[in-house]
Amino acid sequence: SNQEVKQAVQTNSDALVRPHSPVFGNPAAKVTIVEFFDPSCETCRAFYPIVKRMVNASFGQVRLVLRYAPLHQGSDTAVKILEAARQQGKYWEALERAMATQPQWAAHDRPQPEMLWDFIGDIGLDMVKAKADAKGPAIEQLLRQDVADMQALKVDRTPGFFVNGTPLREFGEAQLKALVEQEIKKAGAP
């Protein structure tokens, strides 16, 4: 329920943003959209350009923090591949490619997240290092932390949005934009 989620946020406010979380937009923005995101989720894929446009159109007032919620089969592997790319400074390029090719690698009846390696093979990664990093303990720990935070915050579907700690109650593009605008006004941003 709504009240349970609000209570979970108050009790676990540090679970919203972690130092390891990827940030898109102005790191010092007054408004933070936290998205619990599953790279295999079709709705996450549909919302990705929408949220990115909101951040880009905010004149530095809004930032996006991505957290992982690997609810679909194979998503944990996809997350590890994205994080391996991030360790080489290629996170957003890899994410763009993953979103563009999602219908090919993330079919829910037969997910093949390992195909992502082929789709990001030309973005300038040291592939040997990336494949080793993807299997490493640092990325495994990061993924476990995000899953623990997702559970603590009672996120049970993706995408799960919080704007400055306020959970998005009714899911939808208009609702998300309204919540972001409300938080921009609250933050006193012009």
Short mmCIF file of N, CA and C in Angstrom, two decimals:
data_model
loop_
_atom_site.label_atom_id
_atom_site.label_comp_id
_atom_site.label_asym_id
_atom_site.label_seq_id
_atom_site.Cartn_x
_atom_site.Cartn_y
_atom_site.Cartn_z
N SER A 1 0.84 -1.19 0.00
CA SER A 1 0.00 0.00 0.00
C SER A 1 0.88 1.24 0.00
N ASN A 2 0.24 2.35 -0.33
CA ASN A 2 0.93 3.64 -0.39
C ASN A 2 1.60 4.00 0.92
N GLN A 3 0.87 3.83 2.01
CA GLN A 3 1.38 4.19 3.33
C GLN A 3 2.60 3.34 3.68
N GLU A 4 2.54 2.06 3.34
CA GLU A 4 3.68 1.16 3.61
C GLU A 4 4.92 1.61 2.85
N VAL A 5 4.74 2.02 1.60
CA VAL A 5 5.88 2.46 0.79
C VAL A 5 6.46 3.75 1.39
N LYS A 6 5.58 4.71 1.75
CA LYS A 6 6.05 5.96 2.36
C LYS A 6 6.83 5.67 3.64
N GLN A 7 6.30 4.77 4.44
CA GLN A 7 6.96 4.39 5.69
C GLN A 7 8.31 3.73 5.40
N ALA A 8 8.35 2.88 4.40
CA ALA A 8 9.60 2.22 4.02
C ALA A 8 10.65 3.24 3.60
N VAL A 9 10.22 4.29 2.87
CA VAL A 9 11.16 5.33 2.43
C VAL A 9 11.71 6.07 3.64
N GLN A 10 10.83 6.41 4.59
CA GLN A 10 11.29 7.14 5.78
C GLN A 10 12.26 6.30 6.59
N THR A 11 11.95 5.03 6.73
CA THR A 11 12.81 4.13 7.52
C THR A 11 14.12 3.84 6.82
N ASN A 12 14.10 3.80 5.50
CA ASN A 12 15.28 3.38 4.72
C ASN A 12 15.72 4.47 3.74
N SER A 13 15.73 5.72 4.17
CA SER A 13 16.02 6.80 3.22
C SER A 13 17.38 6.64 2.55
N ASP A 14 18.34 6.02 3.25
CA ASP A 14 19.65 5.80 2.63
C ASP A 14 19.60 4.74 1.54
N ALA A 15 18.50 4.01 1.46
CA ALA A 15 18.37 2.96 0.44
C ALA A 15 17.98 3.53 -0.93
N LEU A 16 17.64 4.81 -0.99
CA LEU A 16 17.26 5.40 -2.27
C LEU A 16 18.45 5.62 -3.19
N VAL A 17 19.49 6.25 -2.69
CA VAL A 17 20.65 6.57 -3.51
C VAL A 17 21.89 6.03 -2.82
N ARG A 18 22.67 5.28 -3.53
CA ARG A 18 23.94 4.75 -3.02
C ARG A 18 25.08 5.40 -3.79
N PRO A 19 26.25 5.47 -3.20
CA PRO A 19 27.38 6.08 -3.91
C PRO A 19 27.70 5.39 -5.24
N HIS A 20 27.35 4.11 -5.36
CA HIS A 20 27.66 3.38 -6.60
C HIS A 20 26.62 3.59 -7.70
N SER A 21 25.53 4.27 -7.42
CA SER A 21 24.43 4.37 -8.38
C SER A 21 24.79 5.27 -9.57
N PRO A 22 24.51 4.83 -10.80
CA PRO A 22 24.74 5.68 -11.97
C PRO A 22 23.85 6.93 -11.92
N VAL A 23 24.42 8.08 -12.27
CA VAL A 23 23.68 9.35 -12.25
C VAL A 23 23.71 9.94 -13.65
N PHE A 24 22.54 10.35 -14.13
CA PHE A 24 22.42 11.03 -15.42
C PHE A 24 21.93 12.45 -15.12
N GLY A 25 22.63 13.44 -15.67
CA GLY A 25 22.24 14.83 -15.43
C GLY A 25 23.15 15.48 -14.40
N ASN A 26 22.76 16.64 -13.93
CA ASN A 26 23.54 17.43 -12.99
C ASN A 26 23.62 16.73 -11.64
N PRO A 27 24.82 16.31 -11.21
CA PRO A 27 24.94 15.60 -9.93
C PRO A 27 24.44 16.44 -8.74
N ALA A 28 24.44 17.77 -8.90
CA ALA A 28 24.02 18.64 -7.80
C ALA A 28 22.58 19.14 -7.95
N ALA A 29 21.81 18.52 -8.83
CA ALA A 29 20.42 18.96 -9.05
C ALA A 29 19.62 18.90 -7.75
N LYS A 30 18.65 19.81 -7.64
CA LYS A 30 17.82 19.87 -6.43
C LYS A 30 16.74 18.78 -6.42
N VAL A 31 16.43 18.26 -7.60
CA VAL A 31 15.39 17.23 -7.71
C VAL A 31 16.03 15.95 -8.23
N THR A 32 15.79 14.86 -7.51
CA THR A 32 16.36 13.57 -7.88
C THR A 32 15.24 12.58 -8.18
N ILE A 33 15.27 12.07 -9.40
CA ILE A 33 14.39 10.95 -9.76
C ILE A 33 15.21 9.70 -9.52
N VAL A 34 14.74 8.84 -8.63
CA VAL A 34 15.36 7.53 -8.46
C VAL A 34 14.47 6.54 -9.19
N GLU A 35 15.08 5.80 -10.10
CA GLU A 35 14.32 4.81 -10.84
C GLU A 35 14.89 3.43 -10.56
N PHE A 36 14.05 2.56 -9.99
CA PHE A 36 14.42 1.15 -9.88
C PHE A 36 14.10 0.55 -11.24
N PHE A 37 15.12 0.05 -11.87
CA PHE A 37 15.15 -0.20 -13.31
C PHE A 37 15.58 -1.64 -13.57
N ASP A 38 14.90 -2.27 -14.52
CA ASP A 38 15.26 -3.62 -14.95
C ASP A 38 15.60 -3.53 -16.44
N PRO A 39 16.85 -3.81 -16.82
CA PRO A 39 17.21 -3.66 -18.24
C PRO A 39 16.41 -4.57 -19.17
N SER A 40 15.76 -5.62 -18.64
CA SER A 40 14.95 -6.52 -19.46
C SER A 40 13.48 -6.11 -19.52
N CYS A 41 13.11 -5.05 -18.80
CA CYS A 41 11.70 -4.65 -18.68
C CYS A 41 11.30 -3.75 -19.85
N GLU A 42 10.23 -4.16 -20.56
CA GLU A 42 9.77 -3.39 -21.71
C GLU A 42 9.26 -2.01 -21.31
N THR A 43 8.63 -1.90 -20.14
CA THR A 43 8.13 -0.60 -19.69
C THR A 43 9.30 0.31 -19.32
N CYS A 44 10.35 -0.25 -18.73
CA CYS A 44 11.56 0.54 -18.45
C CYS A 44 12.14 1.07 -19.75
N ARG A 45 12.14 0.22 -20.77
CA ARG A 45 12.66 0.63 -22.09
C ARG A 45 11.81 1.77 -22.65
N ALA A 46 10.49 1.68 -22.51
CA ALA A 46 9.60 2.72 -23.01
C ALA A 46 9.79 4.03 -22.25
N PHE A 47 10.05 3.94 -20.95
CA PHE A 47 10.19 5.14 -20.13
C PHE A 47 11.58 5.77 -20.20
N TYR A 48 12.57 5.02 -20.62
CA TYR A 48 13.95 5.52 -20.62
C TYR A 48 14.09 6.84 -21.38
N PRO A 49 13.62 6.94 -22.65
CA PRO A 49 13.76 8.22 -23.35
C PRO A 49 12.91 9.34 -22.72
N ILE A 50 11.79 8.99 -22.12
CA ILE A 50 10.92 9.98 -21.49
C ILE A 50 11.63 10.61 -20.30
N VAL A 51 12.20 9.77 -19.45
CA VAL A 51 12.88 10.27 -18.26
C VAL A 51 14.13 11.06 -18.67
N LYS A 52 14.85 10.57 -19.66
CA LYS A 52 16.04 11.27 -20.13
C LYS A 52 15.68 12.66 -20.67
N ARG A 53 14.56 12.75 -21.40
CA ARG A 53 14.10 14.06 -21.91
C ARG A 53 13.77 14.99 -20.75
N MET A 54 13.10 14.46 -19.70
CA MET A 54 12.76 15.29 -18.53
C MET A 54 14.03 15.89 -17.92
N VAL A 55 15.04 15.07 -17.76
CA VAL A 55 16.31 15.53 -17.17
C VAL A 55 16.96 16.56 -18.10
N ASN A 56 17.02 16.26 -19.39
CA ASN A 56 17.67 17.17 -20.34
C ASN A 56 16.95 18.50 -20.46
N ALA A 57 15.62 18.51 -20.26
CA ALA A 57 14.84 19.73 -20.40
C ALA A 57 14.75 20.53 -19.10
N SER A 58 15.41 20.06 -18.04
CA SER A 58 15.23 20.69 -16.72
C SER A 58 16.24 21.78 -16.41
N PHE A 59 17.14 22.07 -17.33
CA PHE A 59 18.16 23.09 -17.12
C PHE A 59 18.97 22.81 -15.85
N GLY A 60 19.32 21.55 -15.66
CA GLY A 60 20.16 21.18 -14.53
C GLY A 60 19.45 21.06 -13.19
N GLN A 61 18.13 21.16 -13.19
CA GLN A 61 17.39 21.09 -11.94
C GLN A 61 17.04 19.66 -11.52
N VAL A 62 17.11 18.71 -12.47
CA VAL A 62 16.69 17.33 -12.22
C VAL A 62 17.82 16.38 -12.62
N ARG A 63 18.03 15.37 -11.80
CA ARG A 63 18.97 14.31 -12.15
C ARG A 63 18.25 12.98 -12.00
N LEU A 64 18.75 11.99 -12.71
CA LEU A 64 18.22 10.63 -12.64
C LEU A 64 19.27 9.75 -11.98
N VAL A 65 18.84 9.00 -10.98
CA VAL A 65 19.70 8.00 -10.36
C VAL A 65 19.09 6.64 -10.67
N LEU A 66 19.87 5.79 -11.33
CA LEU A 66 19.38 4.46 -11.68
C LEU A 66 19.77 3.46 -10.61
N ARG A 67 18.80 2.67 -10.20
CA ARG A 67 19.02 1.55 -9.29
C ARG A 67 18.51 0.31 -10.01
N TYR A 68 19.04 -0.82 -9.68
CA TYR A 68 18.65 -2.04 -10.38
C TYR A 68 17.60 -2.82 -9.62
N ALA A 69 16.63 -3.30 -10.37
CA ALA A 69 15.58 -4.17 -9.85
C ALA A 69 15.45 -5.33 -10.84
N PRO A 70 16.37 -6.28 -10.78
CA PRO A 70 16.41 -7.36 -11.78
C PRO A 70 15.31 -8.40 -11.54
N LEU A 71 14.10 -8.05 -11.92
CA LEU A 71 12.94 -8.92 -11.66
C LEU A 71 12.71 -9.95 -12.76
N HIS A 72 13.20 -9.67 -13.97
CA HIS A 72 13.02 -10.62 -15.07
C HIS A 72 14.19 -11.60 -15.11
N GLN A 73 13.90 -12.79 -15.61
CA GLN A 73 14.94 -13.81 -15.76
C GLN A 73 16.06 -13.28 -16.67
N GLY A 74 17.29 -13.40 -16.22
CA GLY A 74 18.43 -12.96 -17.02
C GLY A 74 18.84 -11.51 -16.80
N SER A 75 18.02 -10.75 -16.09
CA SER A 75 18.33 -9.34 -15.87
C SER A 75 19.58 -9.14 -15.06
N ASP A 76 19.83 -10.05 -14.11
CA ASP A 76 21.04 -9.90 -13.29
C ASP A 76 22.29 -9.96 -14.18
N THR A 77 22.28 -10.81 -15.18
CA THR A 77 23.41 -10.90 -16.12
C THR A 77 23.55 -9.60 -16.91
N ALA A 78 22.42 -9.07 -17.37
CA ALA A 78 22.45 -7.81 -18.12
C ALA A 78 23.01 -6.69 -17.26
N VAL A 79 22.61 -6.62 -16.00
CA VAL A 79 23.12 -5.60 -15.08
C VAL A 79 24.63 -5.73 -14.94
N LYS A 80 25.10 -6.94 -14.80
CA LYS A 80 26.55 -7.16 -14.63
C LYS A 80 27.32 -6.70 -15.86
N ILE A 81 26.76 -6.91 -17.03
CA ILE A 81 27.40 -6.47 -18.27
C ILE A 81 27.43 -4.93 -18.32
N LEU A 82 26.31 -4.29 -17.97
CA LEU A 82 26.26 -2.82 -17.96
C LEU A 82 27.26 -2.25 -16.97
N GLU A 83 27.34 -2.86 -15.80
CA GLU A 83 28.27 -2.37 -14.78
C GLU A 83 29.73 -2.60 -15.19
N ALA A 84 30.00 -3.68 -15.90
CA ALA A 84 31.35 -3.91 -16.41
C ALA A 84 31.72 -2.80 -17.40
N ALA A 85 30.76 -2.39 -18.22
CA ALA A 85 31.00 -1.28 -19.16
C ALA A 85 31.23 0.02 -18.38
N ARG A 86 30.50 0.20 -17.29
CA ARG A 86 30.65 1.42 -16.48
C ARG A 86 32.05 1.51 -15.90
N GLN A 87 32.62 0.39 -15.52
CA GLN A 87 33.97 0.42 -14.96
C GLN A 87 35.00 0.94 -15.96
N GLN A 88 34.62 0.96 -17.23
CA GLN A 88 35.51 1.50 -18.27
C GLN A 88 34.98 2.82 -18.82
N GLY A 89 34.04 3.44 -18.09
CA GLY A 89 33.53 4.74 -18.50
C GLY A 89 32.60 4.71 -19.69
N LYS A 90 31.98 3.55 -19.95
CA LYS A 90 31.12 3.39 -21.13
C LYS A 90 29.68 3.00 -20.76
N TYR A 91 29.26 3.37 -19.55
CA TYR A 91 27.95 2.93 -19.05
C TYR A 91 26.80 3.39 -19.94
N TRP A 92 26.73 4.70 -20.20
CA TRP A 92 25.56 5.22 -20.91
C TRP A 92 25.51 4.71 -22.34
N GLU A 93 26.70 4.55 -22.96
CA GLU A 93 26.72 3.98 -24.32
C GLU A 93 26.20 2.55 -24.30
N ALA A 94 26.63 1.78 -23.29
CA ALA A 94 26.18 0.39 -23.18
C ALA A 94 24.69 0.33 -22.89
N LEU A 95 24.20 1.23 -22.02
CA LEU A 95 22.77 1.24 -21.70
C LEU A 95 21.93 1.59 -22.91
N GLU A 96 22.38 2.60 -23.67
CA GLU A 96 21.65 2.98 -24.90
C GLU A 96 21.55 1.77 -25.84
N ARG A 97 22.65 1.06 -26.01
CA ARG A 97 22.69 -0.10 -26.89
C ARG A 97 21.78 -1.21 -26.34
N ALA A 98 21.82 -1.41 -25.02
CA ALA A 98 20.99 -2.45 -24.39
C ALA A 98 19.50 -2.15 -24.60
N MET A 99 19.13 -0.87 -24.46
CA MET A 99 17.72 -0.50 -24.65
C MET A 99 17.32 -0.68 -26.11
N ALA A 100 18.19 -0.28 -27.03
CA ALA A 100 17.88 -0.37 -28.46
C ALA A 100 17.71 -1.82 -28.91
N THR A 101 18.47 -2.72 -28.30
CA THR A 101 18.46 -4.12 -28.75
C THR A 101 17.67 -5.04 -27.81
N GLN A 102 17.02 -4.45 -26.83
CA GLN A 102 16.30 -5.27 -25.84
C GLN A 102 15.37 -6.33 -26.44
N PRO A 103 14.59 -6.02 -27.50
CA PRO A 103 13.71 -7.06 -28.05
C PRO A 103 14.47 -8.31 -28.50
N GLN A 104 15.74 -8.16 -28.88
CA GLN A 104 16.51 -9.32 -29.34
C GLN A 104 17.04 -10.17 -28.18
N TRP A 105 17.54 -9.54 -27.13
CA TRP A 105 18.20 -10.31 -26.07
C TRP A 105 17.32 -10.59 -24.85
N ALA A 106 16.22 -9.86 -24.70
CA ALA A 106 15.45 -9.97 -23.45
C ALA A 106 14.07 -10.59 -23.62
N ALA A 107 13.86 -11.36 -24.68
CA ALA A 107 12.55 -12.01 -24.86
C ALA A 107 12.22 -12.80 -23.60
N HIS A 108 11.06 -12.53 -23.01
CA HIS A 108 10.75 -13.13 -21.70
C HIS A 108 10.62 -14.64 -21.74
N ASP A 109 10.27 -15.18 -22.92
CA ASP A 109 10.15 -16.64 -23.01
C ASP A 109 11.52 -17.30 -23.18
N ARG A 110 12.51 -16.51 -23.65
CA ARG A 110 13.83 -17.08 -23.90
C ARG A 110 14.90 -15.99 -23.80
N PRO A 111 15.13 -15.45 -22.58
CA PRO A 111 16.11 -14.38 -22.46
C PRO A 111 17.52 -14.87 -22.78
N GLN A 112 18.27 -14.03 -23.47
CA GLN A 112 19.66 -14.33 -23.83
C GLN A 112 20.53 -13.11 -23.53
N PRO A 113 20.67 -12.76 -22.24
CA PRO A 113 21.40 -11.54 -21.90
C PRO A 113 22.86 -11.55 -22.34
N GLU A 114 23.45 -12.72 -22.52
CA GLU A 114 24.84 -12.80 -22.97
C GLU A 114 25.01 -12.18 -24.36
N MET A 115 23.91 -12.09 -25.13
CA MET A 115 23.96 -11.45 -26.44
C MET A 115 24.38 -9.99 -26.33
N LEU A 116 24.16 -9.39 -25.17
CA LEU A 116 24.54 -7.99 -24.98
C LEU A 116 26.01 -7.75 -25.29
N TRP A 117 26.85 -8.73 -24.97
CA TRP A 117 28.27 -8.57 -25.27
C TRP A 117 28.48 -8.26 -26.75
N ASP A 118 27.72 -8.95 -27.63
CA ASP A 118 27.84 -8.71 -29.06
C ASP A 118 27.36 -7.31 -29.43
N PHE A 119 26.29 -6.86 -28.78
CA PHE A 119 25.72 -5.56 -29.12
C PHE A 119 26.57 -4.39 -28.64
N ILE A 120 27.41 -4.61 -27.62
CA ILE A 120 28.24 -3.51 -27.12
C ILE A 120 29.72 -3.70 -27.51
N GLY A 121 29.97 -4.67 -28.37
CA GLY A 121 31.34 -5.01 -28.74
C GLY A 121 32.11 -3.90 -29.44
N ASP A 122 31.40 -2.89 -29.98
CA ASP A 122 32.09 -1.85 -30.74
C ASP A 122 32.09 -0.48 -30.06
N ILE A 123 31.81 -0.45 -28.75
CA ILE A 123 31.78 0.86 -28.08
C ILE A 123 33.11 1.21 -27.42
N GLY A 124 34.12 0.40 -27.67
CA GLY A 124 35.45 0.74 -27.18
C GLY A 124 35.84 0.11 -25.86
N LEU A 125 35.24 -1.03 -25.55
CA LEU A 125 35.57 -1.72 -24.30
C LEU A 125 36.74 -2.67 -24.48
N ASP A 126 37.51 -2.82 -23.42
CA ASP A 126 38.45 -3.93 -23.33
C ASP A 126 37.57 -5.12 -22.93
N MET A 127 37.20 -5.93 -23.91
CA MET A 127 36.20 -6.98 -23.67
C MET A 127 36.69 -8.05 -22.70
N VAL A 128 37.96 -8.38 -22.73
CA VAL A 128 38.48 -9.39 -21.81
C VAL A 128 38.32 -8.89 -20.37
N LYS A 129 38.72 -7.64 -20.15
CA LYS A 129 38.58 -7.05 -18.81
C LYS A 129 37.11 -6.96 -18.41
N ALA A 130 36.26 -6.49 -19.34
CA ALA A 130 34.83 -6.33 -19.04
C ALA A 130 34.19 -7.66 -18.65
N LYS A 131 34.51 -8.71 -19.38
CA LYS A 131 33.92 -10.02 -19.07
C LYS A 131 34.40 -10.53 -17.72
N ALA A 132 35.65 -10.25 -17.37
CA ALA A 132 36.16 -10.65 -16.06
C ALA A 132 35.49 -9.82 -14.97
N ASP A 133 35.37 -8.50 -15.19
CA ASP A 133 34.73 -7.61 -14.20
C ASP A 133 33.27 -8.02 -13.96
N ALA A 134 32.58 -8.40 -15.04
CA ALA A 134 31.15 -8.76 -14.92
C ALA A 134 30.96 -9.95 -13.98
N LYS A 135 31.97 -10.80 -13.89
CA LYS A 135 31.88 -11.98 -13.03
C LYS A 135 32.49 -11.72 -11.65
N GLY A 136 32.99 -10.51 -11.43
CA GLY A 136 33.73 -10.21 -10.21
C GLY A 136 32.86 -9.89 -9.00
N PRO A 137 33.47 -9.93 -7.82
CA PRO A 137 32.74 -9.72 -6.57
C PRO A 137 32.24 -8.29 -6.38
N ALA A 138 32.91 -7.29 -6.94
CA ALA A 138 32.48 -5.89 -6.74
C ALA A 138 31.11 -5.66 -7.37
N ILE A 139 30.93 -6.15 -8.58
CA ILE A 139 29.65 -5.97 -9.28
C ILE A 139 28.57 -6.83 -8.62
N GLU A 140 28.92 -8.02 -8.20
CA GLU A 140 27.97 -8.89 -7.49
C GLU A 140 27.47 -8.20 -6.22
N GLN A 141 28.37 -7.57 -5.49
CA GLN A 141 28.01 -6.87 -4.24
C GLN A 141 27.09 -5.68 -4.53
N LEU A 142 27.41 -4.92 -5.56
CA LEU A 142 26.59 -3.78 -5.97
C LEU A 142 25.17 -4.25 -6.30
N LEU A 143 25.07 -5.32 -7.05
CA LEU A 143 23.77 -5.85 -7.43
C LEU A 143 22.99 -6.33 -6.20
N ARG A 144 23.68 -7.01 -5.29
CA ARG A 144 23.01 -7.46 -4.05
C ARG A 144 22.49 -6.27 -3.24
N GLN A 145 23.28 -5.19 -3.18
CA GLN A 145 22.86 -4.00 -2.44
C GLN A 145 21.60 -3.39 -3.06
N ASP A 146 21.57 -3.29 -4.38
CA ASP A 146 20.39 -2.73 -5.05
C ASP A 146 19.15 -3.59 -4.81
N VAL A 147 19.32 -4.90 -4.86
CA VAL A 147 18.18 -5.80 -4.61
C VAL A 147 17.70 -5.65 -3.16
N ALA A 148 18.62 -5.56 -2.22
CA ALA A 148 18.24 -5.38 -0.81
C ALA A 148 17.51 -4.05 -0.63
N ASP A 149 17.98 -2.99 -1.29
CA ASP A 149 17.34 -1.68 -1.17
C ASP A 149 15.95 -1.71 -1.82
N MET A 150 15.86 -2.38 -2.96
CA MET A 150 14.57 -2.51 -3.65
C MET A 150 13.56 -3.18 -2.72
N GLN A 151 13.99 -4.22 -2.04
CA GLN A 151 13.09 -4.93 -1.13
C GLN A 151 12.75 -4.08 0.08
N ALA A 152 13.73 -3.37 0.63
CA ALA A 152 13.51 -2.51 1.79
C ALA A 152 12.50 -1.41 1.47
N LEU A 153 12.55 -0.92 0.22
CA LEU A 153 11.65 0.16 -0.19
C LEU A 153 10.34 -0.36 -0.78
N LYS A 154 10.17 -1.67 -0.73
CA LYS A 154 8.93 -2.32 -1.18
C LYS A 154 8.64 -2.08 -2.67
N VAL A 155 9.71 -2.04 -3.47
CA VAL A 155 9.55 -1.93 -4.92
C VAL A 155 9.32 -3.35 -5.43
N ASP A 156 8.18 -3.57 -6.07
CA ASP A 156 7.87 -4.93 -6.52
C ASP A 156 7.57 -4.99 -8.02
N ARG A 157 7.75 -3.87 -8.71
CA ARG A 157 7.57 -3.86 -10.18
C ARG A 157 8.47 -2.77 -10.74
N THR A 158 8.73 -2.87 -12.03
CA THR A 158 9.59 -1.88 -12.66
C THR A 158 8.85 -1.20 -13.81
N PRO A 159 9.19 0.05 -14.10
CA PRO A 159 10.08 0.87 -13.31
C PRO A 159 9.39 1.35 -12.03
N GLY A 160 10.18 1.50 -10.99
CA GLY A 160 9.68 2.04 -9.71
C GLY A 160 10.33 3.40 -9.51
N PHE A 161 9.51 4.45 -9.43
CA PHE A 161 10.04 5.81 -9.34
C PHE A 161 9.83 6.43 -7.97
N PHE A 162 10.83 7.19 -7.53
CA PHE A 162 10.75 8.05 -6.36
C PHE A 162 11.30 9.40 -6.80
N VAL A 163 10.62 10.48 -6.45
CA VAL A 163 11.12 11.82 -6.77
C VAL A 163 11.35 12.54 -5.45
N ASN A 164 12.62 12.86 -5.18
CA ASN A 164 13.01 13.44 -3.89
C ASN A 164 12.42 12.63 -2.73
N GLY A 165 12.43 11.32 -2.89
CA GLY A 165 11.97 10.43 -1.83
C GLY A 165 10.48 10.15 -1.84
N THR A 166 9.72 10.85 -2.67
CA THR A 166 8.27 10.62 -2.75
C THR A 166 8.00 9.55 -3.79
N PRO A 167 7.36 8.44 -3.39
CA PRO A 167 7.06 7.40 -4.39
C PRO A 167 6.00 7.86 -5.39
N LEU A 168 6.17 7.45 -6.64
CA LEU A 168 5.15 7.74 -7.66
C LEU A 168 3.99 6.78 -7.40
N ARG A 169 2.86 7.35 -6.99
CA ARG A 169 1.72 6.53 -6.58
C ARG A 169 1.03 5.89 -7.78
N GLU A 170 0.59 6.74 -8.70
CA GLU A 170 -0.10 6.23 -9.89
C GLU A 170 0.88 6.29 -11.04
N PHE A 171 1.13 5.14 -11.64
CA PHE A 171 2.14 5.04 -12.68
C PHE A 171 1.66 5.69 -13.96
N GLY A 172 2.54 6.46 -14.59
CA GLY A 172 2.26 7.04 -15.90
C GLY A 172 3.17 8.21 -16.17
N GLU A 173 3.33 8.54 -17.45
CA GLU A 173 4.21 9.63 -17.84
C GLU A 173 3.73 10.96 -17.27
N ALA A 174 2.43 11.26 -17.42
CA ALA A 174 1.89 12.53 -16.93
C ALA A 174 2.05 12.64 -15.41
N GLN A 175 1.83 11.51 -14.72
CA GLN A 175 1.95 11.51 -13.26
C GLN A 175 3.39 11.76 -12.83
N LEU A 176 4.33 11.16 -13.54
CA LEU A 176 5.74 11.36 -13.21
C LEU A 176 6.14 12.81 -13.45
N LYS A 177 5.73 13.37 -14.60
CA LYS A 177 6.05 14.77 -14.90
C LYS A 177 5.47 15.69 -13.84
N ALA A 178 4.22 15.42 -13.42
CA ALA A 178 3.58 16.27 -12.40
C ALA A 178 4.34 16.20 -11.08
N LEU A 179 4.77 15.02 -10.69
CA LEU A 179 5.51 14.86 -9.44
C LEU A 179 6.86 15.59 -9.53
N VAL A 180 7.53 15.49 -10.66
CA VAL A 180 8.81 16.18 -10.84
C VAL A 180 8.59 17.69 -10.77
N GLU A 181 7.57 18.20 -11.45
CA GLU A 181 7.28 19.64 -11.42
C GLU A 181 6.95 20.11 -10.02
N GLN A 182 6.20 19.31 -9.28
CA GLN A 182 5.85 19.64 -7.89
C GLN A 182 7.13 19.76 -7.05
N GLU A 183 8.05 18.83 -7.24
CA GLU A 183 9.30 18.84 -6.46
C GLU A 183 10.22 19.99 -6.87
N ILE A 184 10.21 20.36 -8.16
CA ILE A 184 10.99 21.52 -8.61
C ILE A 184 10.48 22.77 -7.90
N LYS A 185 9.16 22.92 -7.84
CA LYS A 185 8.57 24.09 -7.16
C LYS A 185 8.94 24.08 -5.68
N LYS A 186 8.82 22.92 -5.03
CA LYS A 186 9.15 22.79 -3.60
C LYS A 186 10.60 23.15 -3.34
N ALA A 187 11.48 22.75 -4.27
CA ALA A 187 12.91 22.99 -4.09
C ALA A 187 13.26 24.46 -4.33
N GLY A 188 12.29 25.23 -4.79
CA GLY A 188 12.53 26.65 -5.02
C GLY A 188 13.35 26.93 -6.25
N ALA A 189 13.41 25.96 -7.14
CA ALA A 189 14.13 26.16 -8.39
C ALA A 189 13.28 27.03 -9.30
N PRO A 190 13.90 27.89 -10.12
CA PRO A 190 13.12 28.80 -10.97
C PRO A 190 12.28 28.08 -12.01
#
